Amino acid sequence: MPVFFQSRAGRQCMSIVGLGITLWLLGTLLRFDDSLASFMTDFGAYGADKLVLGLGIAGAMSFIYSVLRIADLRKEMELRVAAQAKADWTATHDHLTKLPNRYAFERKALARPIKNDEAEIEEWDDNVTIFSVDLDGFKKVNDLVGHKGGDELLIEVARRICALGNADCVYRFGGDEFIIVAFALTAQREERFAKLLIQAVTRPIHIDGFAVEVGASVGYDRWAEGAEPLEDAAHRADLAMYEAKSRGPNHFLVFETSMQDKVTERASLETRLRAAIANKDIKPFYQPLIDLKTGQLCGFEALARWTGEDGIHISPPVFIDIAEETGMITALFEDLLAQACSDALTWPAHVMLSFNVSPVQMEDKLLTSRILKVLSATRLPPQRLEVEITENALIQDPAVAAVILEELHAAGIQIALDDFGTGYSSLAQLARYRFDKIKIDKSFIATYRDDERQEKIVRAMLGLGRSLNIKTTAEGVEEHGQLAFLLQLGCDIGQGYLFGKAMPAAEAGIFISDRNASLASTA
Ligand code: C2E
Ligand code: CA
Ligand code: CA
């Protein structure tokens, strides 16, 4: 039925026409036409015939007017329907790739459990697998070819994914995440499809003369049709994808219940961490840094320690990671730094305080002012503070990182490049920024004896420090043999279990006096 007749105006028009026909039939039946004729004859002298003619013409004019308005109304209705369809498309599709979006998926998901449409039952009859695909290294592409280039890449990726299967069942869930709904796949074919997805995405894409490559992490799971909304399966596919991503680029995984457990555990840890930060339950411990030439203590590295209410120790990389992701790192950092600065004031003036700054903090333009505020509140001279940053911290936002390093230097704070050798652009970083110290990662110290190449790298790193006039610290010194090797190669500072593990503030005080006493006795 034409749209017009479904509208209110259309229905009214039809009612009026119906009423007119009924009245006409009634008039004919009651011989109203005869009465009208005799009325005109009787009152012709008074212009009754002219009045009826006038009424007839007015009726005809009204009819023409109505037809014109109806035509207008129809056009308007069509425009409105088209606008509605456009708005609907806009709300349910991604403008860039033209793929349906998360909202479209949710709408389809909502419609799913109720099986009242024969065609749909047919369409979804076999098992349904949801694949979640997230690009690896997409941010770097944006940095390399700009946002326009990034857009082009997303369009091409969408095209390639669609080419693998039914285009109606590929969704873009914002950013660089895609969801694919696949039908009737066996476990083997699901695995093959996941591999195909990775292959399709990772083939180089040519943008502005660059052959750009991105990776893809894929997670998937079956939909328990009838027992759960489709979104639940998409959520599990997401969890599997995140797990795959954590194993490095271009991995795929099918969902396992342990992944859900991990997420629940993490959520609970996040709640506990929030409370621990508020209650100041996380404390800085101090690991000694020893001047290898004199044997004297030259500093302490502050390392965060958290023992849960159950007495179980939670490892720093675990809770620092959560603090970084949830934005709690700033509060934690300021609190720990304030405690550490107060403790450092009780140490001899030549003993430095080394403090770790995590990569996300290097994107915080207010970092320097936050540090200076803590220093002035605790009255620790900036010259006694050294911040340790890793190479990763410099690649997130190099421009902001460069400004922060300049500001820190200008304030008199020292900067150490932490975990040196484990990043992927060490030499470039050394040339670009000014560091006061490089800390050779403990993995090199642990393995140099078993692997000749590692030994050569340690030698080269120490040589590099010497020629650039930057002090070197060796991390993870656990044995006398390692100490002798480092001494022989001219390493400046040693840190590791051989000298002492990270200890609470009170023990650090005792360590200082013991060290002084033992040095005095050997002198
Ligand atoms: P890192 O900065 O490289 O810290 C050195 C890590 O090596 C510490 O682990 C320390 O306990 C350990 N270590 C020291 N000597 C030895 C040794 O001889 N052998 C071995 N096997 N390990 C040794 P920890 O305390 O578990 O910290 C791990 C990482 O967590 C740190 O690595 C640092 O990246 C991060 N972290 C710790 N505290 C903080 C903090 O307050 N803020 C930030 N942003 N990160 C922190
Ligand atoms: Ca460190
Ligand atoms: Ca380190």
Coordinates of C-alpha atoms and ligand atoms in Angstrom, one line a residue:
M1 CA 0.0 0.0 0.0
P2 CA 1.4 3.4 -0.9
V3 CA 2.9 5.3 2.1
F4 CA 0.4 8.1 1.7
F5 CA -2.6 5.9 2.5
Q6 CA -0.9 4.5 5.6
S7 CA -0.5 8.0 7.0
R8 CA -3.1 9.9 9.1
A9 CA -3.8 12.4 6.2
G10 CA -4.3 9.5 3.8
R11 CA -6.7 7.8 6.1
Q12 CA -8.6 11.0 6.6
C13 CA -8.8 11.6 2.9
M14 CA -10.2 8.1 2.3
S15 CA -12.8 8.6 5.1
I16 CA -13.9 11.9 3.6
V17 CA -14.2 10.3 0.1
G18 CA -16.2 7.4 1.7
L19 CA -18.5 9.8 3.5
G20 CA -19.1 11.7 0.3
I21 CA -20.0 8.6 -1.6
T22 CA -22.3 7.5 1.2
L23 CA -24.1 10.9 1.3
W24 CA -24.4 10.8 -2.5
L25 CA -26.0 7.3 -2.4
L26 CA -28.3 8.5 0.4
G27 CA -29.3 11.6 -1.5
T28 CA -30.0 9.5 -4.6
L29 CA -32.0 7.0 -2.5
L30 CA -34.1 9.8 -0.9
R31 CA -34.5 11.4 -4.3
F32 CA -32.8 14.5 -3.0
D33 CA -31.9 15.4 -6.7
D34 CA -35.6 15.8 -7.5
S35 CA -36.1 18.1 -4.5
L36 CA -33.1 20.1 -5.6
A37 CA -34.5 20.4 -9.2
S38 CA -37.9 21.6 -7.9
F39 CA -36.1 23.9 -5.4
M40 CA -34.2 25.6 -8.3
T41 CA -37.4 25.9 -10.4
D42 CA -39.4 27.4 -7.4
F43 CA -36.7 29.8 -6.4
G44 CA -35.0 30.4 -9.8
A45 CA -36.3 34.0 -9.7
Y46 CA -34.3 34.5 -6.5
G47 CA -31.0 33.1 -8.0
A48 CA -31.2 29.6 -6.5
D49 CA -29.8 28.1 -9.8
K50 CA -26.9 30.5 -9.6
L51 CA -26.3 29.6 -6.0
V52 CA -26.2 25.8 -6.8
L53 CA -23.9 26.5 -9.8
G54 CA -21.7 28.6 -7.4
L55 CA -21.7 25.7 -4.9
G56 CA -20.9 23.2 -7.6
I57 CA -17.9 25.4 -8.8
A58 CA -16.7 25.9 -5.2
G59 CA -16.9 22.1 -4.7
A60 CA -14.9 21.5 -7.9
M61 CA -12.3 24.1 -6.8
S62 CA -12.0 22.5 -3.4
F63 CA -11.6 19.2 -5.0
I64 CA -8.7 20.5 -7.2
Y65 CA -7.2 22.2 -4.2
S66 CA -7.4 19.0 -2.2
V67 CA -5.8 17.0 -5.0
L68 CA -2.9 19.5 -5.2
R69 CA -2.4 19.4 -1.4
I70 CA -2.6 15.6 -1.4
A71 CA 0.1 15.5 -4.0
D72 CA 2.2 17.9 -1.8
L73 CA 1.6 15.8 1.2
R74 CA 2.6 12.7 -0.6
K75 CA 5.9 14.2 -1.7
E76 CA 6.5 15.4 1.9
M77 CA 5.7 12.0 3.2
E78 CA 8.2 10.4 0.8
L79 CA 10.9 12.9 1.8
R80 CA 10.2 12.2 5.5
V81 CA 10.4 8.4 4.9
A82 CA 13.7 8.9 3.0
A83 CA 15.1 11.1 5.8
Q84 CA 14.0 8.6 8.4
A85 CA 15.8 5.8 6.5
K86 CA 18.9 8.0 6.2
A87 CA 18.9 8.8 9.9
D88 CA 18.4 5.1 10.6
W89 CA 21.3 4.2 8.4
T90 CA 23.5 6.9 10.0
A91 CA 22.7 5.6 13.4
T92 CA 23.4 2.0 12.6
H93 CA 26.4 2.4 10.3
D94 CA 29.9 3.5 10.5
H95 CA 30.5 6.5 8.1
L96 CA 34.0 5.6 7.2
T97 CA 33.8 1.9 6.3
K98 CA 30.0 1.9 5.7
L99 CA 29.8 -1.2 7.8
P100 CA 27.0 -1.6 10.4
N101 CA 28.1 -0.5 13.8
R102 CA 27.7 -1.7 17.4
Y103 CA 24.2 -0.3 17.6
A104 CA 23.2 -2.3 14.6
F105 CA 24.7 -5.4 16.1
E106 CA 22.8 -4.8 19.4
R107 CA 19.6 -4.3 17.6
K108 CA 20.1 -7.5 15.6
A109 CA 21.1 -9.2 18.9
L110 CA 18.0 -8.0 20.6
A111 CA 15.9 -9.3 17.8
R112 CA 17.6 -12.7 17.9
P113 CA 16.3 -14.8 20.8
I114 CA 12.7 -14.4 19.6
K115 CA 12.4 -16.7 16.7
N116 CA 9.3 -15.5 15.0
D117 CA 10.5 -14.8 11.5
E118 CA 10.9 -17.9 9.3
A119 CA 13.5 -16.3 7.1
E120 CA 15.6 -15.4 10.1
I121 CA 15.3 -18.9 11.5
E122 CA 16.7 -20.2 8.2
E123 CA 19.5 -17.6 8.2
W124 CA 20.7 -18.4 11.7
D125 CA 19.9 -22.1 11.7
D126 CA 23.4 -23.6 12.0
N127 CA 25.9 -22.7 14.8
V128 CA 26.9 -19.1 15.0
T129 CA 30.5 -18.0 15.8
I130 CA 31.4 -14.5 16.7
F131 CA 34.9 -13.3 15.8
S132 CA 36.4 -10.2 17.3
V133 CA 39.3 -8.6 15.4
D134 CA 41.4 -5.8 16.7
L135 CA 44.3 -4.3 14.8
D136 CA 47.8 -4.3 16.2
G137 CA 50.0 -1.2 15.8
F138 CA 47.3 0.9 14.2
K139 CA 48.4 4.0 16.3
K140 CA 51.8 3.8 14.7
V141 CA 50.1 3.9 11.2
N142 CA 48.3 7.0 12.2
D143 CA 51.6 8.5 13.3
L144 CA 53.3 7.5 10.0
V145 CA 50.6 8.4 7.4
G146 CA 48.4 10.7 9.4
H147 CA 44.7 10.3 10.2
K148 CA 43.6 10.4 6.6
G149 CA 46.0 7.6 5.8
G150 CA 44.7 5.7 8.9
D151 CA 41.2 6.1 7.6
E152 CA 42.2 4.7 4.2
L153 CA 43.7 1.7 6.0
L154 CA 40.6 1.0 8.0
I155 CA 38.5 1.2 4.7
E156 CA 40.8 -1.3 3.1
V157 CA 40.9 -3.6 6.1
A158 CA 37.0 -3.5 6.2
R159 CA 37.0 -4.4 2.5
R160 CA 39.3 -7.3 3.0
I161 CA 37.3 -8.7 5.9
C162 CA 34.1 -8.4 3.9
A163 CA 35.7 -10.2 1.0
L164 CA 36.2 -13.2 3.3
G165 CA 32.5 -13.7 4.1
N166 CA 29.1 -12.3 4.2
A167 CA 29.4 -8.5 4.2
D168 CA 26.1 -8.0 6.1
C169 CA 27.7 -9.8 9.0
V170 CA 30.8 -7.7 9.4
Y171 CA 30.5 -4.9 12.0
R172 CA 32.9 -2.1 13.0
F173 CA 32.7 -1.6 16.7
G174 CA 34.5 1.7 16.7
G175 CA 38.2 2.4 16.6
D176 CA 40.1 -0.5 15.0
E177 CA 37.8 -3.3 16.2
F178 CA 35.7 -5.4 14.0
I179 CA 33.1 -8.1 14.8
I180 CA 32.3 -10.8 12.3
V181 CA 29.4 -13.2 12.6
A182 CA 30.0 -16.5 10.8
F183 CA 27.7 -19.4 10.3
A184 CA 28.0 -23.2 10.3
L185 CA 31.7 -23.4 10.9
T186 CA 33.3 -26.5 12.5
A187 CA 36.0 -26.0 15.1
Q188 CA 38.6 -26.6 12.4
R189 CA 37.1 -24.2 10.1
E190 CA 36.8 -21.6 12.8
E191 CA 40.5 -21.8 13.3
R192 CA 41.1 -21.5 9.6
F193 CA 38.8 -18.5 9.4
A194 CA 40.7 -16.8 12.3
K195 CA 44.0 -17.4 10.4
L196 CA 42.5 -16.1 7.2
L197 CA 41.4 -12.9 9.0
I198 CA 44.9 -12.4 10.2
Q199 CA 46.4 -13.0 6.8
A200 CA 43.9 -10.7 5.1
V201 CA 44.6 -7.8 7.5
T202 CA 48.4 -8.2 7.7
R203 CA 49.1 -8.1 3.9
P204 CA 50.8 -4.7 3.2
I205 CA 48.5 -1.8 2.3
H206 CA 49.7 0.9 0.1
I207 CA 49.0 4.4 1.3
D208 CA 50.6 7.6 0.0
G209 CA 53.5 5.6 -1.4
F210 CA 54.1 3.8 1.9
A211 CA 53.6 0.0 2.2
V212 CA 51.9 0.0 5.6
E213 CA 51.5 -3.1 7.7
V214 CA 49.3 -3.7 10.7
G215 CA 48.8 -6.8 12.7
A216 CA 45.5 -8.4 13.9
S217 CA 44.5 -10.1 17.1
V218 CA 41.6 -12.4 16.8
G219 CA 39.3 -14.0 19.5
Y220 CA 36.2 -16.0 18.9
D221 CA 33.5 -18.0 20.5
R222 CA 30.2 -19.7 19.7
W223 CA 26.8 -18.2 20.4
A224 CA 24.7 -20.3 22.7
E225 CA 21.6 -19.6 20.6
G226 CA 18.4 -19.3 22.6
A227 CA 20.2 -19.4 25.9
E228 CA 21.8 -15.9 25.8
P229 CA 21.8 -12.7 23.9
L230 CA 24.2 -12.5 21.0
E231 CA 26.1 -9.7 22.7
D232 CA 27.3 -12.1 25.4
A233 CA 29.1 -14.2 22.8
A234 CA 30.6 -11.0 21.3
H235 CA 31.8 -10.1 24.8
R236 CA 33.5 -13.5 25.2
A237 CA 35.1 -13.2 21.7
D238 CA 36.4 -9.8 22.9
L239 CA 38.0 -11.4 26.0
A240 CA 39.6 -14.0 23.8
M241 CA 40.9 -11.3 21.5
Y242 CA 42.4 -9.3 24.4
E243 CA 44.1 -12.5 25.7
A244 CA 45.4 -13.1 22.1
K245 CA 46.7 -9.5 22.0
S246 CA 48.5 -9.9 25.3
R247 CA 50.6 -12.7 23.6
G248 CA 51.8 -10.3 20.9
P249 CA 50.6 -9.3 17.5
N250 CA 48.9 -11.7 15.0
H251 CA 47.6 -14.3 17.5
F252 CA 44.2 -15.9 17.6
L253 CA 42.4 -17.7 20.5
V254 CA 39.1 -19.3 21.1
F255 CA 37.4 -18.3 24.4
E256 CA 38.1 -20.3 27.5
T257 CA 36.5 -19.8 30.9
S258 CA 39.8 -19.0 32.5
M259 CA 39.8 -15.7 30.5
Q260 CA 36.6 -14.7 32.2
D261 CA 38.1 -15.6 35.6
K262 CA 41.1 -13.5 34.8
V263 CA 38.9 -10.5 34.1
T264 CA 36.9 -11.0 37.3
E265 CA 40.1 -11.3 39.3
R266 CA 41.4 -8.1 37.7
A267 CA 38.3 -6.2 38.4
S268 CA 38.5 -7.3 42.1
L269 CA 42.2 -6.3 42.2
E270 CA 41.3 -2.9 40.8
T271 CA 38.8 -2.3 43.6
R272 CA 41.3 -3.4 46.2
L273 CA 44.0 -1.2 44.6
R274 CA 41.7 1.8 44.8
A275 CA 41.2 1.2 48.5
A276 CA 44.9 0.5 49.1
I277 CA 45.9 3.8 47.5
A278 CA 43.3 5.7 49.5
N279 CA 44.5 4.0 52.7
K280 CA 48.2 4.5 51.8
D281 CA 48.8 0.7 52.1
I282 CA 51.3 0.7 49.3
K283 CA 54.8 1.6 50.6
P284 CA 58.1 2.5 49.0
F285 CA 60.9 0.0 49.8
Y286 CA 64.5 0.9 49.0
Q287 CA 67.0 -1.2 47.1
P288 CA 70.7 0.0 47.6
L289 CA 72.7 1.3 44.6
I290 CA 76.4 0.7 45.2
D291 CA 79.3 2.7 43.7
L292 CA 81.4 -0.1 42.4
K293 CA 84.7 1.9 42.5
T294 CA 84.5 2.9 46.2
G295 CA 82.0 0.3 47.5
Q296 CA 80.0 3.1 49.0
L297 CA 76.3 3.3 49.0
C298 CA 75.4 6.0 46.5
G299 CA 71.6 5.7 46.3
F300 CA 68.4 3.8 46.8
E301 CA 65.9 2.9 44.2
A302 CA 62.4 3.2 45.6
L303 CA 60.3 0.2 44.6
A304 CA 56.6 0.0 45.4
R305 CA 55.4 -2.8 47.7
W306 CA 51.9 -3.9 48.4
T307 CA 50.8 -6.6 50.8
G308 CA 47.1 -7.3 50.6
E309 CA 44.8 -7.7 53.6
D310 CA 45.2 -11.5 53.2
G311 CA 49.0 -11.1 53.7
I312 CA 49.7 -12.0 50.1
H313 CA 52.3 -9.9 48.3
I314 CA 51.1 -8.4 45.0
S315 CA 53.8 -7.9 42.5
P316 CA 54.6 -4.3 41.3
P317 CA 54.3 -5.0 37.6
V318 CA 50.7 -6.3 38.2
F319 CA 49.4 -3.4 40.2
I320 CA 51.4 -0.7 38.5
D321 CA 49.9 -2.0 35.2
I322 CA 46.3 -1.6 36.6
A323 CA 47.2 1.8 38.1
E324 CA 48.4 2.9 34.7
E325 CA 45.3 1.7 32.8
T326 CA 42.8 3.1 35.3
G327 CA 44.6 6.5 35.8
M328 CA 45.3 5.8 39.4
I329 CA 49.0 6.0 38.7
T330 CA 49.2 9.7 39.3
A331 CA 47.8 9.5 42.8
L332 CA 49.9 6.4 43.6
F333 CA 53.0 8.1 42.2
E334 CA 52.5 11.4 44.2
D335 CA 51.9 9.5 47.4
L336 CA 54.9 7.2 47.1
L337 CA 57.2 10.0 46.0
A338 CA 56.2 12.1 49.0
Q339 CA 56.9 9.2 51.3
A340 CA 60.2 8.4 49.6
C341 CA 61.3 12.1 49.7
S342 CA 60.6 12.3 53.4
D343 CA 62.6 9.1 54.0
A344 CA 65.5 10.3 51.7
L345 CA 65.9 13.4 54.0
T346 CA 67.0 11.1 56.8
W347 CA 69.8 9.6 54.6
P348 CA 73.3 11.2 54.2
A349 CA 73.3 14.0 51.6
H350 CA 75.2 12.0 49.0
V351 CA 72.7 9.2 48.9
M352 CA 70.4 9.7 45.9
L353 CA 66.8 8.7 45.6
S354 CA 65.9 6.9 42.4
F355 CA 62.3 6.9 41.5
N356 CA 60.5 5.1 38.7
V357 CA 58.2 7.0 36.3
S358 CA 55.9 4.8 34.3
P359 CA 55.4 5.3 30.5
V360 CA 51.9 6.7 30.8
Q361 CA 53.2 9.4 33.1
M362 CA 55.5 10.7 30.3
E363 CA 52.3 11.8 28.5
D364 CA 51.3 14.0 31.4
K365 CA 52.4 17.5 30.6
L366 CA 52.1 18.4 34.3
L367 CA 54.5 15.7 35.4
T368 CA 57.4 18.1 36.2
S369 CA 55.2 20.4 38.2
R370 CA 53.8 17.5 40.2
I371 CA 57.3 16.3 41.0
L372 CA 58.5 19.8 42.0
K373 CA 55.5 20.3 44.2
V374 CA 56.3 17.1 46.1
L375 CA 60.0 18.2 46.4
S376 CA 59.1 21.6 47.7
A377 CA 56.6 20.1 50.2
T378 CA 59.1 17.6 51.5
R379 CA 62.1 20.0 51.1
L380 CA 64.2 17.4 49.3
P381 CA 66.7 19.2 47.0
P382 CA 66.0 18.3 43.3
Q383 CA 69.7 17.4 42.9
R384 CA 69.1 14.4 45.2
L385 CA 66.3 12.9 43.0
E386 CA 66.8 10.8 39.9
V387 CA 63.9 9.6 37.8
E388 CA 64.1 6.3 36.0
I389 CA 62.3 6.0 32.7
T390 CA 62.1 3.2 30.2
E391 CA 62.5 3.5 26.5
N392 CA 58.8 2.7 26.0
A393 CA 58.1 5.9 27.9
L394 CA 59.8 7.9 25.1
I395 CA 58.0 6.5 22.1
Q396 CA 54.4 7.0 23.2
D397 CA 54.5 10.8 22.7
P398 CA 58.1 11.8 21.9
A399 CA 57.3 15.5 21.8
V400 CA 55.8 15.6 25.3
A401 CA 58.5 13.3 26.6
A402 CA 61.3 15.6 25.2
V403 CA 59.7 18.6 26.9
I404 CA 59.4 16.8 30.3
L405 CA 63.0 15.6 30.1
E406 CA 64.1 19.2 29.4
E407 CA 62.1 20.6 32.3
L408 CA 63.4 17.9 34.7
H409 CA 67.0 18.7 33.7
A410 CA 66.4 22.4 34.1
A411 CA 65.1 21.8 37.6
G412 CA 68.3 19.9 38.5
I413 CA 66.7 16.4 38.6
Q414 CA 68.8 13.6 37.1
I415 CA 67.4 11.1 34.5
A416 CA 68.3 7.5 34.1
L417 CA 67.3 5.3 31.2
D418 CA 66.0 2.2 32.8
D419 CA 66.0 -1.4 31.5
F420 CA 68.5 -0.4 28.8
G421 CA 68.8 -2.9 25.9
T422 CA 65.3 -4.3 26.2
G423 CA 63.6 -1.7 24.1
Y424 CA 63.9 -1.5 20.4
S425 CA 65.4 1.9 19.7
S426 CA 68.1 2.3 22.4
L427 CA 70.7 4.0 20.3
A428 CA 68.3 6.4 18.8
Q429 CA 67.0 7.4 22.2
L430 CA 70.6 7.9 23.5
A431 CA 71.3 10.2 20.6
R432 CA 68.1 12.2 20.9
Y433 CA 67.8 12.8 24.7
R434 CA 70.3 13.7 27.4
F435 CA 70.6 11.0 30.1
D436 CA 72.7 11.1 33.2
K437 CA 72.7 7.3 33.6
I438 CA 71.9 4.1 31.7
K439 CA 70.8 1.1 33.7
I440 CA 71.7 -2.2 31.9
D441 CA 68.8 -4.5 32.3
K442 CA 69.2 -7.5 34.6
S443 CA 68.5 -10.0 31.8
F444 CA 71.9 -9.2 30.3
I445 CA 73.7 -9.7 33.7
A446 CA 71.9 -12.9 34.3
T447 CA 72.8 -14.5 30.9
Y448 CA 76.1 -13.0 29.7
R449 CA 78.1 -16.0 30.9
D450 CA 76.0 -18.5 29.0
D451 CA 75.8 -16.5 25.8
E452 CA 78.8 -14.9 24.2
R453 CA 76.7 -12.4 22.3
Q454 CA 75.1 -11.2 25.5
E455 CA 78.6 -10.7 27.0
K456 CA 79.6 -8.6 23.9
I457 CA 76.4 -6.5 24.3
V458 CA 77.2 -5.8 27.9
R459 CA 80.7 -4.8 27.0
A460 CA 79.4 -2.6 24.2
M461 CA 76.8 -0.9 26.5
L462 CA 79.4 -0.2 29.1
G463 CA 81.7 1.2 26.3
L464 CA 78.9 3.3 25.0
G465 CA 78.3 4.8 28.4
R466 CA 82.0 5.6 28.8
S467 CA 82.3 7.3 25.5
L468 CA 79.1 9.3 25.9
N469 CA 80.2 10.2 29.4
I470 CA 77.1 8.7 30.9
K471 CA 77.3 6.7 34.1
T472 CA 76.3 3.0 33.9
T473 CA 74.4 0.9 36.4
A474 CA 74.2 -2.8 36.2
E475 CA 70.9 -4.3 37.5
G476 CA 70.4 -7.7 38.9
V477 CA 73.9 -8.3 40.3
E478 CA 73.5 -11.5 42.3
E479 CA 76.9 -13.1 42.4
H480 CA 80.5 -12.2 43.1
G481 CA 81.5 -13.4 39.7
Q482 CA 79.2 -10.9 38.0
L483 CA 80.5 -8.2 40.2
A484 CA 84.2 -9.0 39.3
F485 CA 83.2 -9.0 35.6
L486 CA 81.5 -5.6 35.9
L487 CA 84.3 -4.1 37.9
Q488 CA 86.8 -5.2 35.3
L489 CA 84.7 -3.6 32.5
G490 CA 84.5 -0.3 34.4
C491 CA 80.8 -0.3 35.3
D492 CA 80.0 2.5 37.7
I493 CA 77.2 1.4 39.8
G494 CA 75.8 -2.0 40.9
Q495 CA 72.3 -3.0 42.0
G496 CA 71.1 -6.4 43.0
Y497 CA 70.5 -9.1 45.6
L498 CA 74.3 -9.3 46.2
F499 CA 74.1 -5.9 47.8
G500 CA 70.6 -6.0 49.2
K501 CA 67.0 -6.5 48.2
A502 CA 64.4 -3.7 48.5
M503 CA 63.8 -3.0 52.2
P504 CA 61.5 -0.9 54.3
A505 CA 62.6 2.6 55.3
A506 CA 63.7 1.6 58.8
E507 CA 65.9 -1.2 57.4
A508 CA 67.4 1.2 54.9
G509 CA 68.5 3.4 57.8
I510 CA 70.2 0.3 59.4
F511 CA 71.7 -0.6 56.0
I512 CA 73.4 2.8 55.8
S513 CA 75.0 2.6 59.2
D514 CA 76.1 -1.0 58.7
R515 CA 77.6 -0.2 55.3
N516 CA 79.5 2.8 56.7
A517 CA 80.7 0.6 59.6
S518 CA 81.9 -2.2 57.3
L519 CA 83.7 0.2 54.9
A520 CA 85.4 1.9 57.9
S521 CA 86.6 -1.5 59.2
T522 CA 88.0 -2.6 55.8
A523 CA 89.7 0.8 55.2
Ligands
C2E1 P1 62.7 -2.0 37.7 O1 62.6 -0.5 37.7 O2 63.6 -2.6 36.6 O3 63.1 -2.5 39.1 C1 64.1 -3.5 39.4 C2 63.4 -4.8 39.6 O4 64.4 -5.8 39.7 C3 62.7 -4.8 41.0 O5 61.6 -5.6 40.9 C4 63.7 -5.4 41.9 O6 63.2 -6.0 43.0 C5 64.3 -6.4 40.9 N1 65.7 -6.8 41.3 C6 66.6 -6.0 41.9 N2 67.7 -6.7 42.0 C7 67.5 -8.0 41.5 C8 68.4 -9.1 41.4 O7 69.5 -9.2 41.8 N3 67.8 -10.2 40.8 C9 66.5 -10.2 40.4 N4 66.1 -11.3 39.8 N5 65.7 -9.1 40.4 C10 66.2 -8.0 41.0 P2 60.2 -5.2 41.4 O8 60.3 -4.5 42.7 O9 59.3 -6.4 41.4 O10 59.7 -4.2 40.4 C11 59.4 -4.6 39.1 C12 59.1 -3.4 38.2 O11 58.0 -2.7 38.7 C13 60.2 -2.3 38.3 O12 61.3 -2.7 37.4 C14 59.5 -1.1 37.8 O13 59.4 -1.1 36.4 C15 58.1 -1.3 38.4 N6 58.0 -0.6 39.6 C16 58.3 -0.9 40.9 N7 58.0 0.1 41.7 C17 57.5 1.1 40.9 C18 57.0 2.5 41.2 O14 57.0 2.9 42.3 N8 56.6 3.2 40.1 C19 56.6 2.7 38.9 N9 56.2 3.4 37.9 N10 57.1 1.5 38.6 C20 57.5 0.7 39.6
CA2 CA 63.8 1.1 37.8
CA3 CA 65.2 -1.7 35.6

